[in-house]
Tab-separated table of C-alpha atoms in Angstrom:
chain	number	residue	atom	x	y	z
A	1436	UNK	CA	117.511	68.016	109.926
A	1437	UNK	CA	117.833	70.844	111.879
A	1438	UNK	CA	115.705	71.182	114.758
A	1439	UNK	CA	114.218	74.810	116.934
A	1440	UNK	CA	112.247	74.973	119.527
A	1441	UNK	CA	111.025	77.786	122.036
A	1442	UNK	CA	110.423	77.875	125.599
A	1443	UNK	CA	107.209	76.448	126.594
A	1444	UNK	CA	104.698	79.659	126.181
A	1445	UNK	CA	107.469	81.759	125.698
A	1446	UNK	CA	105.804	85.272	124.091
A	1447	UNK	CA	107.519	89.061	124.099
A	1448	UNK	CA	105.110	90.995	124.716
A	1449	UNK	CA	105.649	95.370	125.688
A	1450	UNK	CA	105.641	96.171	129.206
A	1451	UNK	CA	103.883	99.502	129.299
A	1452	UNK	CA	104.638	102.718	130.667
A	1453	UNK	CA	102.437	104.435	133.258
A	1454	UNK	CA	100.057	106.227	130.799
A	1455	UNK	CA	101.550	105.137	127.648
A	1456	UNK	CA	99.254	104.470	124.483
A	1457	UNK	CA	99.165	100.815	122.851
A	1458	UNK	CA	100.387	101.007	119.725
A	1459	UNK	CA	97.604	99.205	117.276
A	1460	UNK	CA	98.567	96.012	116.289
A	1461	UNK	CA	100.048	94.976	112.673
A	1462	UNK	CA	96.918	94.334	110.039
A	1463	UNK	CA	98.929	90.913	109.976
A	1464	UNK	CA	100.889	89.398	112.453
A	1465	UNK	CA	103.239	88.115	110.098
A	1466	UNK	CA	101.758	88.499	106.382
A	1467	UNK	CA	103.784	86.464	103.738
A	1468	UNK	CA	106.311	84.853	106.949
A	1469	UNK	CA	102.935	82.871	107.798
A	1470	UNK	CA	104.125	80.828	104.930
A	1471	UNK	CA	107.373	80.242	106.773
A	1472	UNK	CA	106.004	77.291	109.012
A	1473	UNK	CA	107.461	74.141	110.646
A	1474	UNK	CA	110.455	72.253	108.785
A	1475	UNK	CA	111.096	72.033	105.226
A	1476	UNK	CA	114.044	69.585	103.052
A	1477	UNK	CA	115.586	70.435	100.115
A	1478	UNK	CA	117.980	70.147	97.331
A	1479	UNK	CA	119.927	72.513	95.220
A	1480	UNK	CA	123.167	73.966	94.408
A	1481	UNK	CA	125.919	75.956	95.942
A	1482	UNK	CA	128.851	77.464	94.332
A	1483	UNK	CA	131.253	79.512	96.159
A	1484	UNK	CA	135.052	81.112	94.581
A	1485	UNK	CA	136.776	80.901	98.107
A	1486	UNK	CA	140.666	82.589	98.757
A	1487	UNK	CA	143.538	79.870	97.957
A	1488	UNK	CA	146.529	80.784	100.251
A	1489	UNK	CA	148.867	78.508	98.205
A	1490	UNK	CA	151.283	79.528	95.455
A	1491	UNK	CA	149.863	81.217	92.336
A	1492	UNK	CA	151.147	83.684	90.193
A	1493	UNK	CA	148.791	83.505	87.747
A	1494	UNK	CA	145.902	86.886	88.320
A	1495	UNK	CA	143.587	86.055	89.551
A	1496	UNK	CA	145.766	84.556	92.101
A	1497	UNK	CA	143.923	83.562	95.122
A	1498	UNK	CA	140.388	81.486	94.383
A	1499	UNK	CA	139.123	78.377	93.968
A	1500	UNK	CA	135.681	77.396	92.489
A	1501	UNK	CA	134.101	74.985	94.542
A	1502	UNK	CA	130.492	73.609	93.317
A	1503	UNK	CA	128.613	71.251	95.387
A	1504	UNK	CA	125.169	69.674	95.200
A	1505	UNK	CA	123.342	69.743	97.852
A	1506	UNK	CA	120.718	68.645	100.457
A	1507	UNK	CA	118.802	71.723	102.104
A	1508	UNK	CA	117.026	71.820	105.410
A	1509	UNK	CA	115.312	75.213	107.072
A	1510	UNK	CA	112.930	74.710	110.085
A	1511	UNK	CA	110.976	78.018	111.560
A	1512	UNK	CA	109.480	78.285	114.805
A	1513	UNK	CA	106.110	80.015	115.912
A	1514	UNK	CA	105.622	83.534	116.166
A	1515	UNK	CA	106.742	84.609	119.276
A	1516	UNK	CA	104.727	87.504	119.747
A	1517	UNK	CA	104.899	91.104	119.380
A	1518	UNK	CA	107.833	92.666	120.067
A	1519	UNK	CA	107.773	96.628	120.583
A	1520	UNK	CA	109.761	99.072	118.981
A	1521	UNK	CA	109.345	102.739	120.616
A	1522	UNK	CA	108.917	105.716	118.269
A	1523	UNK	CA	110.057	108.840	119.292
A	1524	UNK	CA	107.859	111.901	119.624
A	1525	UNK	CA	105.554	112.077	117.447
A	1526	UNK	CA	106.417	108.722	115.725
A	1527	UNK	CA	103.905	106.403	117.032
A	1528	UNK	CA	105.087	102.970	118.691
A	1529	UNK	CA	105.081	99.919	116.805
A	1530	UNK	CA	105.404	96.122	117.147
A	1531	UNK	CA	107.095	93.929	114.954
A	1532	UNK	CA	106.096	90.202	114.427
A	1533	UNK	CA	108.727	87.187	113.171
A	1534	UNK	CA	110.123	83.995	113.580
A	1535	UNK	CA	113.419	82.025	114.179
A	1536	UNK	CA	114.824	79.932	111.986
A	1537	UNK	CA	117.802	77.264	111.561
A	1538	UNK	CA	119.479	76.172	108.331
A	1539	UNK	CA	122.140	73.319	108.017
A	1540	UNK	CA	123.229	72.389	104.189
A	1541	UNK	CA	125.259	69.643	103.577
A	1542	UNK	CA	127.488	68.761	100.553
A	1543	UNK	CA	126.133	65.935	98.725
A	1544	UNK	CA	128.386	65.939	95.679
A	1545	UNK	CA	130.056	62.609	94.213
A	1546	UNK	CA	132.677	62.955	92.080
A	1547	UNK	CA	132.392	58.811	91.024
A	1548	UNK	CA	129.067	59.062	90.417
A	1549	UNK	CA	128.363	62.464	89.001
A	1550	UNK	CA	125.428	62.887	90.928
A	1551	UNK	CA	124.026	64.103	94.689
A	1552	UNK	CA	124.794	60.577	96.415
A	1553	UNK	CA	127.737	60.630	98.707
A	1554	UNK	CA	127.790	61.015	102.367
A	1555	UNK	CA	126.502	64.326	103.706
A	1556	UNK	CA	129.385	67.144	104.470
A	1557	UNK	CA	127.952	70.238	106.293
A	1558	UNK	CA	129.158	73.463	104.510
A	1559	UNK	CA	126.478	76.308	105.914
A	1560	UNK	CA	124.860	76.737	109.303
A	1561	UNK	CA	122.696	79.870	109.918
A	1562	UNK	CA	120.819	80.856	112.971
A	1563	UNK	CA	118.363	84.304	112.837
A	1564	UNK	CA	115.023	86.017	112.556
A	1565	UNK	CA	112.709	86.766	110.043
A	1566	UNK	CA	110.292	89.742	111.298
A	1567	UNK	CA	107.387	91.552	109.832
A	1568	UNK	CA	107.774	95.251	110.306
A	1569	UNK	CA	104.536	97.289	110.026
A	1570	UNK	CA	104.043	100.546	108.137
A	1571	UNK	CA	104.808	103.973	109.345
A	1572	UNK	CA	103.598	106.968	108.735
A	1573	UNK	CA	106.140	109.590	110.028
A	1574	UNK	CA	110.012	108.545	110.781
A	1575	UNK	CA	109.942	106.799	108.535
A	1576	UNK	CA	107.389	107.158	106.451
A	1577	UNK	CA	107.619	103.165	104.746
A	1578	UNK	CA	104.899	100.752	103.759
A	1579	UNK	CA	105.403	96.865	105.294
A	1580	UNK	CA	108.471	95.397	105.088
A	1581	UNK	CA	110.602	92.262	105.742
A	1582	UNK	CA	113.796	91.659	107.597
A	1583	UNK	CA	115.848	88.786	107.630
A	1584	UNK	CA	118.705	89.120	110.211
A	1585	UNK	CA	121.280	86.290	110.217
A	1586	UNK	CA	124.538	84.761	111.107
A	1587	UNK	CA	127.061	82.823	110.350
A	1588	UNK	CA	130.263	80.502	112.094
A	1589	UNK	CA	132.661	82.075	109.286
A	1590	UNK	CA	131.932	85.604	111.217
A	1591	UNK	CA	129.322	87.750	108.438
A	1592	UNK	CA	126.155	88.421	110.014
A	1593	UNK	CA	123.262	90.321	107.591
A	1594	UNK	CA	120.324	92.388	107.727
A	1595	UNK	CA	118.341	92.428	104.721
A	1596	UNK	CA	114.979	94.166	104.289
A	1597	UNK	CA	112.861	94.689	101.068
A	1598	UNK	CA	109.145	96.047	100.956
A	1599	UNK	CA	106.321	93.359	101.721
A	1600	UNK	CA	104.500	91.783	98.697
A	1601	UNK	CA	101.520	92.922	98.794
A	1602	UNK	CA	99.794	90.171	95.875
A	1603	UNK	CA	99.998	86.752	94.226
A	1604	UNK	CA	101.081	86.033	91.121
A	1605	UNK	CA	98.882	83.407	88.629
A	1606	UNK	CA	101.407	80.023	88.089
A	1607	UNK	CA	104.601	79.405	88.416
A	1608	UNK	CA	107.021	82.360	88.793
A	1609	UNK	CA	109.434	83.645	86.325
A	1610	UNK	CA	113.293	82.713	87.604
A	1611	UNK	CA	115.378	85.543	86.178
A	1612	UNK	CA	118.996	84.540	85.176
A	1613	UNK	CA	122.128	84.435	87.648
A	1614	UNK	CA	125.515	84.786	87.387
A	1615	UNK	CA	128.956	83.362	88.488
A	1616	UNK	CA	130.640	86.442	86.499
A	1617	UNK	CA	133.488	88.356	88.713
A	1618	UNK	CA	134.098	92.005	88.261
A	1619	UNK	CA	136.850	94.383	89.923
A	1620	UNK	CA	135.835	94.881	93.414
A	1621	UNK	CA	136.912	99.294	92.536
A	1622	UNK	CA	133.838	99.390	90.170
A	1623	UNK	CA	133.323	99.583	86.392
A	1624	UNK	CA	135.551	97.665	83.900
A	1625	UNK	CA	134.430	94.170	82.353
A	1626	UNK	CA	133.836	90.667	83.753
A	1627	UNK	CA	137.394	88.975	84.786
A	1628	UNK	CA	138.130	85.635	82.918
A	1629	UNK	CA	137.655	82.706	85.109
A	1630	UNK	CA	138.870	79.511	83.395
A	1631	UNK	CA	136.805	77.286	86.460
A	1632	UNK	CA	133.862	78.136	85.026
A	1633	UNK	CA	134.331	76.585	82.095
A	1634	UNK	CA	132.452	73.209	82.069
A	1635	UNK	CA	134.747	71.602	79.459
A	1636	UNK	CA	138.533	72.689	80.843
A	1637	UNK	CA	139.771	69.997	83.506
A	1638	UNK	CA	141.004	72.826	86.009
A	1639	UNK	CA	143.451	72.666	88.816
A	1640	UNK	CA	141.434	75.820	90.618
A	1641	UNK	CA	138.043	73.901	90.795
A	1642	UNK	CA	136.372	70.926	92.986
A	1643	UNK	CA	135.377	68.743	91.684
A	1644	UNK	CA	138.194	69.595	89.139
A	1645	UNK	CA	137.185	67.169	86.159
A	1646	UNK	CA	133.684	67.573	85.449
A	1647	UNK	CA	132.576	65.045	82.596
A	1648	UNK	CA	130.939	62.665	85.387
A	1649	UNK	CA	128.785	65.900	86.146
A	1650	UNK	CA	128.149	66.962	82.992
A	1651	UNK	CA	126.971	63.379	81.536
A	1652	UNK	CA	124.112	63.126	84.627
A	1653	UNK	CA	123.118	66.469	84.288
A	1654	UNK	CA	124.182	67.901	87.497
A	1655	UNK	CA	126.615	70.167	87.046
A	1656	UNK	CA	126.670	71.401	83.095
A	1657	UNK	CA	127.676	74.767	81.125
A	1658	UNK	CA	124.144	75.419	81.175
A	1659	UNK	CA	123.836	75.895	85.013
A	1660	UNK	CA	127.854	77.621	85.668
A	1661	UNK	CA	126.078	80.050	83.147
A	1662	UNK	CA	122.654	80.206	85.015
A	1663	UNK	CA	123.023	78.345	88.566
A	1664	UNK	CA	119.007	79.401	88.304
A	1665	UNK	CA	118.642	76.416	85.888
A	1666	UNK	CA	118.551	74.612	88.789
A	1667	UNK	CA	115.281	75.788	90.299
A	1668	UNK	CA	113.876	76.053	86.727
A	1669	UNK	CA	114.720	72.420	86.156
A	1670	UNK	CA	113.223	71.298	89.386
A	1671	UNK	CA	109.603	72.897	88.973
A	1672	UNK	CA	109.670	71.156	85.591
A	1673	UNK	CA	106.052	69.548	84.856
A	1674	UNK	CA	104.903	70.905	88.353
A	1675	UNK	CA	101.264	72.350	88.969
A	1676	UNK	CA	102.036	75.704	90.403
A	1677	UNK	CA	98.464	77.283	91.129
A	1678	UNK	CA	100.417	80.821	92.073
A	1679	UNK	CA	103.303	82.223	93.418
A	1680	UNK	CA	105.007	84.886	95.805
A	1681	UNK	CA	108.012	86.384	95.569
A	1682	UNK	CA	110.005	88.709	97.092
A	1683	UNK	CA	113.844	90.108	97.459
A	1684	UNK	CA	115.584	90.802	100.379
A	1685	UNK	CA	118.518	92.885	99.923
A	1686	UNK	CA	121.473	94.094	102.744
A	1687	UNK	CA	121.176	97.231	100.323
A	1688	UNK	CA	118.017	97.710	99.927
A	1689	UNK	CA	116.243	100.080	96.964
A	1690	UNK	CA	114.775	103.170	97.600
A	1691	UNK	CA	112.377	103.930	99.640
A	1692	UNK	CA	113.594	100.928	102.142
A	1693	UNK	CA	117.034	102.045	103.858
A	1694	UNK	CA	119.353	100.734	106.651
A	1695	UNK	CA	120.505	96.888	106.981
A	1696	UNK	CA	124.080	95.697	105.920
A	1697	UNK	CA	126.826	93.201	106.674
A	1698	UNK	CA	129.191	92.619	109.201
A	1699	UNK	CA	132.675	90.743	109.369
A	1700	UNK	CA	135.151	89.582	111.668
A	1701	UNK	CA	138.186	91.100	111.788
A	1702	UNK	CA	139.759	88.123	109.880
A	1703	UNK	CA	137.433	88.471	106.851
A	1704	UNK	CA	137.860	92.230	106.778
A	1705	UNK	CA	141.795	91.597	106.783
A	1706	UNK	CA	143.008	94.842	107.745
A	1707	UNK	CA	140.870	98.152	109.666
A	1708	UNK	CA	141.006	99.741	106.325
A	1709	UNK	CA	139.620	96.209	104.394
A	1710	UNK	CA	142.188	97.540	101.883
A	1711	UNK	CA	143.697	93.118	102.034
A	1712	UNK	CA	140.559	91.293	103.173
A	1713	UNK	CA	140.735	87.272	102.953
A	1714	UNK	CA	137.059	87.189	102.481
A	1715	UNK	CA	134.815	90.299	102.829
A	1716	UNK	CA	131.309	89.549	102.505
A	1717	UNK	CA	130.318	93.377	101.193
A	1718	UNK	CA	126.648	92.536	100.262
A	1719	UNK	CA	123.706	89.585	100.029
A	1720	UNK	CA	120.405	89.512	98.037
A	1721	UNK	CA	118.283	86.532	97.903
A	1722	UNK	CA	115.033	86.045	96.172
A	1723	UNK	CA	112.321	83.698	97.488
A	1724	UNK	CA	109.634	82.010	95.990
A	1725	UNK	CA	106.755	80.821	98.137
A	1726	UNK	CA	104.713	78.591	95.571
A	1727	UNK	CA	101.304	76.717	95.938
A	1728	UNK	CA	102.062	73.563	94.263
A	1729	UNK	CA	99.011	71.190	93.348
A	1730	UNK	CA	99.012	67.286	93.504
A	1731	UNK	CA	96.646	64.702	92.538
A	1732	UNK	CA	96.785	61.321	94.799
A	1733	UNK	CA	95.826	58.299	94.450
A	1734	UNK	CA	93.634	57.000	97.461
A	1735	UNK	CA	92.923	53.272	97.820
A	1736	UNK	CA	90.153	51.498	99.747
A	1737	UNK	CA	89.627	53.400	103.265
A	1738	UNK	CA	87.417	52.147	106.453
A	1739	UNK	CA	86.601	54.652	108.556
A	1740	UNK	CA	88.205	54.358	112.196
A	1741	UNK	CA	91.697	52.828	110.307
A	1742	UNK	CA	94.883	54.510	110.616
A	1743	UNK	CA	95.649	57.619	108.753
A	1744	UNK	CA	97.485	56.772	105.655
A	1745	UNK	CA	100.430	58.578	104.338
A	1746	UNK	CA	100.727	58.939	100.658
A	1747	UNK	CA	102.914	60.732	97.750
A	1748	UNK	CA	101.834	62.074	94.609
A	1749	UNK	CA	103.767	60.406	91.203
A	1750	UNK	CA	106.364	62.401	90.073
A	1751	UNK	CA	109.279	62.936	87.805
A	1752	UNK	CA	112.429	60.915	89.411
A	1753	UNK	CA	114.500	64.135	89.977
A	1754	UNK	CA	111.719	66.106	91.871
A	1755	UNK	CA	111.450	65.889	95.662
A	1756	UNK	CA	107.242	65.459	96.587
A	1757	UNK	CA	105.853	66.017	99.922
A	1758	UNK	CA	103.852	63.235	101.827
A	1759	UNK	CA	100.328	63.616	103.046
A	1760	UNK	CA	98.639	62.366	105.947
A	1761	UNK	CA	95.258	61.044	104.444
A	1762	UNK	CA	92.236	60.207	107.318
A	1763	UNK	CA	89.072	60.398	105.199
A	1764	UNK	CA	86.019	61.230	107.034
A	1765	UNK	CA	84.023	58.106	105.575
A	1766	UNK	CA	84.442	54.890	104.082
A	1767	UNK	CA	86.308	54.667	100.598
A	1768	UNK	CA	84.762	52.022	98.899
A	1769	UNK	CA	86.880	52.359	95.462
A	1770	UNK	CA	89.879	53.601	94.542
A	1771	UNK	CA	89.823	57.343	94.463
A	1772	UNK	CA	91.917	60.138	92.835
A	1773	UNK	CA	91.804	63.765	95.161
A	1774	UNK	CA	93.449	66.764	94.606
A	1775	UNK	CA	95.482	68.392	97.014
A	1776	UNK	CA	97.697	71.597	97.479
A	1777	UNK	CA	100.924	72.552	99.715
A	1778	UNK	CA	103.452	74.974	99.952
A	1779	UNK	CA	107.163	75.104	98.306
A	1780	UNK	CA	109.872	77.528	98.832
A	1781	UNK	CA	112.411	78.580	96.271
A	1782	UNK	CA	115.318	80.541	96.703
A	1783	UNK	CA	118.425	81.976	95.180
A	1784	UNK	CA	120.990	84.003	96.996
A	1785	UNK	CA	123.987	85.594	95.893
A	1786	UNK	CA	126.778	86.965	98.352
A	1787	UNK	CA	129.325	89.324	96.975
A	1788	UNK	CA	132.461	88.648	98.527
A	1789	UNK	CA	135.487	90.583	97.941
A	1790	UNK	CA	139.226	89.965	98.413
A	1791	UNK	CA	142.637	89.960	95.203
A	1792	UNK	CA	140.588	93.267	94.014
A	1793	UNK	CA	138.065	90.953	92.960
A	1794	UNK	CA	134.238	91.051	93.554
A	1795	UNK	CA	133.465	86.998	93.961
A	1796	UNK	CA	129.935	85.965	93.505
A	1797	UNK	CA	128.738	82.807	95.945
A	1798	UNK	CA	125.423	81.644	95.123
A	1799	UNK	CA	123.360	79.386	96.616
A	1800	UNK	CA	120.003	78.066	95.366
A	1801	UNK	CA	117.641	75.233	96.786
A	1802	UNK	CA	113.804	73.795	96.048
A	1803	UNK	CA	112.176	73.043	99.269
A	1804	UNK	CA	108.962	70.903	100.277
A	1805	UNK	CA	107.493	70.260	103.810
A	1806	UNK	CA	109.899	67.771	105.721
A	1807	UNK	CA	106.425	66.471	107.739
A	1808	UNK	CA	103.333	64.995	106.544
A	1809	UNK	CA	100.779	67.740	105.288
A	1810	UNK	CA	97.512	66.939	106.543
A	1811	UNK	CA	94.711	66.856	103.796
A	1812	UNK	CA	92.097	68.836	104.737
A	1813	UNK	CA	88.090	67.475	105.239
A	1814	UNK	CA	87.116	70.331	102.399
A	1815	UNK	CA	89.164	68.142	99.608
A	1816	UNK	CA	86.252	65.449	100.516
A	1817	UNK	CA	82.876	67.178	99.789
């Protein structure tokens, strides 16, 4: 699991100008990103159409489809305090609130077994920032937003923005569809036929290349090359979600949010005029789902003044549950069932890559639960 730390009471903070005006602070230091705290471990799936430099003839020429299953792990730090951004004029000053984060994935797919079992390969490592932007009345005039700035080794760095949500939404969330279809990276025209995609065909141009293995445990079928989103629908399965929150960060942004992008190496971009790229990463939009999942657990015979207890909630053998720290306040004298709460992320991402004239679709989604121990609170007693 990957690991952050910062300095030991390590806060920006503005260092004022002789005469200068405090900006007010945020009405919340970080809104939603409060929800983005500690370490959290995950599973999900990852499919990417990366260039093949080998001989092919055949358009199109250079891809192959690689699918993996996968184990997830993001860890945030604190908030490390308000950092100022200076208006201009008559733009007042503002301050911005966020977090760092780490992400490491690793490639847990076994083509003997079908299923997410073999030794871990690491395929994605991501450093960066999420930050909560305040509103602004004047340049520009723009209600709360988000911004996730990140990076990665292969060279494409992002900055993706979308409005802040501003409410809740009653259960669990409704997963629209995704898809693995590639287009002509000049605009318009139909989806390009991509035999890899096919569950069925035994292809030369996709790893793991014979799927049946897959297909017969459920992990990689038809059903989720047509909708990797069946993934996260399939994991929630039989969950108590109490309520959701969603939102969509986007490197370009709707109207009124504006600005952000990607950035490549000069490798990925191919030539100055990207008119040959090997891998241009041309835009990224991933949705997240912050859900408030409910448990019941099953609490045996407590004395006061034991150790805490740490204990899981039943569930279905393909879902990953979190484990609670459970201390009551008083003797339990019989068995007794509680219900408790705690927080699960959901995401799916799609990065548009471009290179054979071909827009390429990598997408990436995960269900994640708290890596620690969630403490149960002394309110689930009374």
């Amino acid at each position: 699991m990957a690991v952050i730390s910062l300095p030991p009471g390590f806060q920006i903070a503005p260092v004022p100008f002789f005469g200068e005006v405090p900006a007010p602070e945020p009405r919340s230091r970080l809104g939603v990103l409060e929800n983005f705290n500690g370490s959290f471990t995950g599973s999900g799936f990852n499919s990417i159409f990366r260039p093949h430099s080998g001989p092919n003839t055949k358009f199109p020429r250079d891809n192959i489809l690689e699918l993996n299953l996968i184990d997830d792990s993001i860890t945030f730090s604190e908030d490390f305090g308000a950092v100022p951004n200076r208006g201009l004029m008559s733009q007042s000053n503002i301050f911005l609130n966020g977090i760092s984060y780490v992400q490491a994935v690793n490639a847990v797919t076994n083509e003997e077994t079908g299923k997410a079992d073999h030794s871990p390969i690491g395929i994605h490592f991501e450093t960066g920032l999420w930050m909560n932007v305040p509103p602004t009345n004047n340049t520009p005039v723009l209600g709360e937003s988000l911004v996730r700035m990140g990076s990665i080794p292969h060279g494409t760095t992002i900055n993706a923005q979308c409005l802040a949500p501003t409410s809740n939404s009653s259960g669990p969330p409704e997963l629209p569809p995704a898809s693995l279809a590639v287009f002509p990276s000049q605009g318009g025209g139909s989806a390009v036929p991509i035999d890899s995609v096919n569950a069925s065909v035994v292809s030369s141009l996709r790893r793991p290349q014979d799927l049946s293995k897959f297909i017969a445990a459920g992990t990689i079928t038809q059903e989720i090359l047509d909708d990797p989103n069946t993934v996260l629908r399939n994991a929630i399965k039989g969950q108590t979600i109490l309520h959701n929150i969603a939102f969509t960060v986007s490197t370009t942004p709707p109207p009124p949010v504006f600005g952000g992008g990607t950035a490549n190496i000069a490798f990925l971009e191919g030539d100055p005029a990207i008119t040959n790229p090997n891998a241009n990463a041309i835009q990224m939009n991933a949705t997240f789902w912050i859900e408030t999942v409910q448990h019941k657990l099953q609490v045996p015979i407590f004395k006061r003044g034991q150790a805490p207890m740490k204990i899981s909630p039943a569930s279905p053998a393909h879902q990953r549950v979190p484990v609670y720290l459970v201390n009551p306040p008083h003797d339990i004298t019989v068995p007794k069932t509680i219900t408790v709460t705690s927080i699960q992320i959901q995401y799916s991402q799609v990065v548009n890559l471009v290179f054979d004239g071909l827009i390429w679709p990598h997408i990436s989604v995960s269900t994640l639960i708290p890596s620690d121990p969630v403490t149960v609170p002394d309110s689930v007693w009374n």
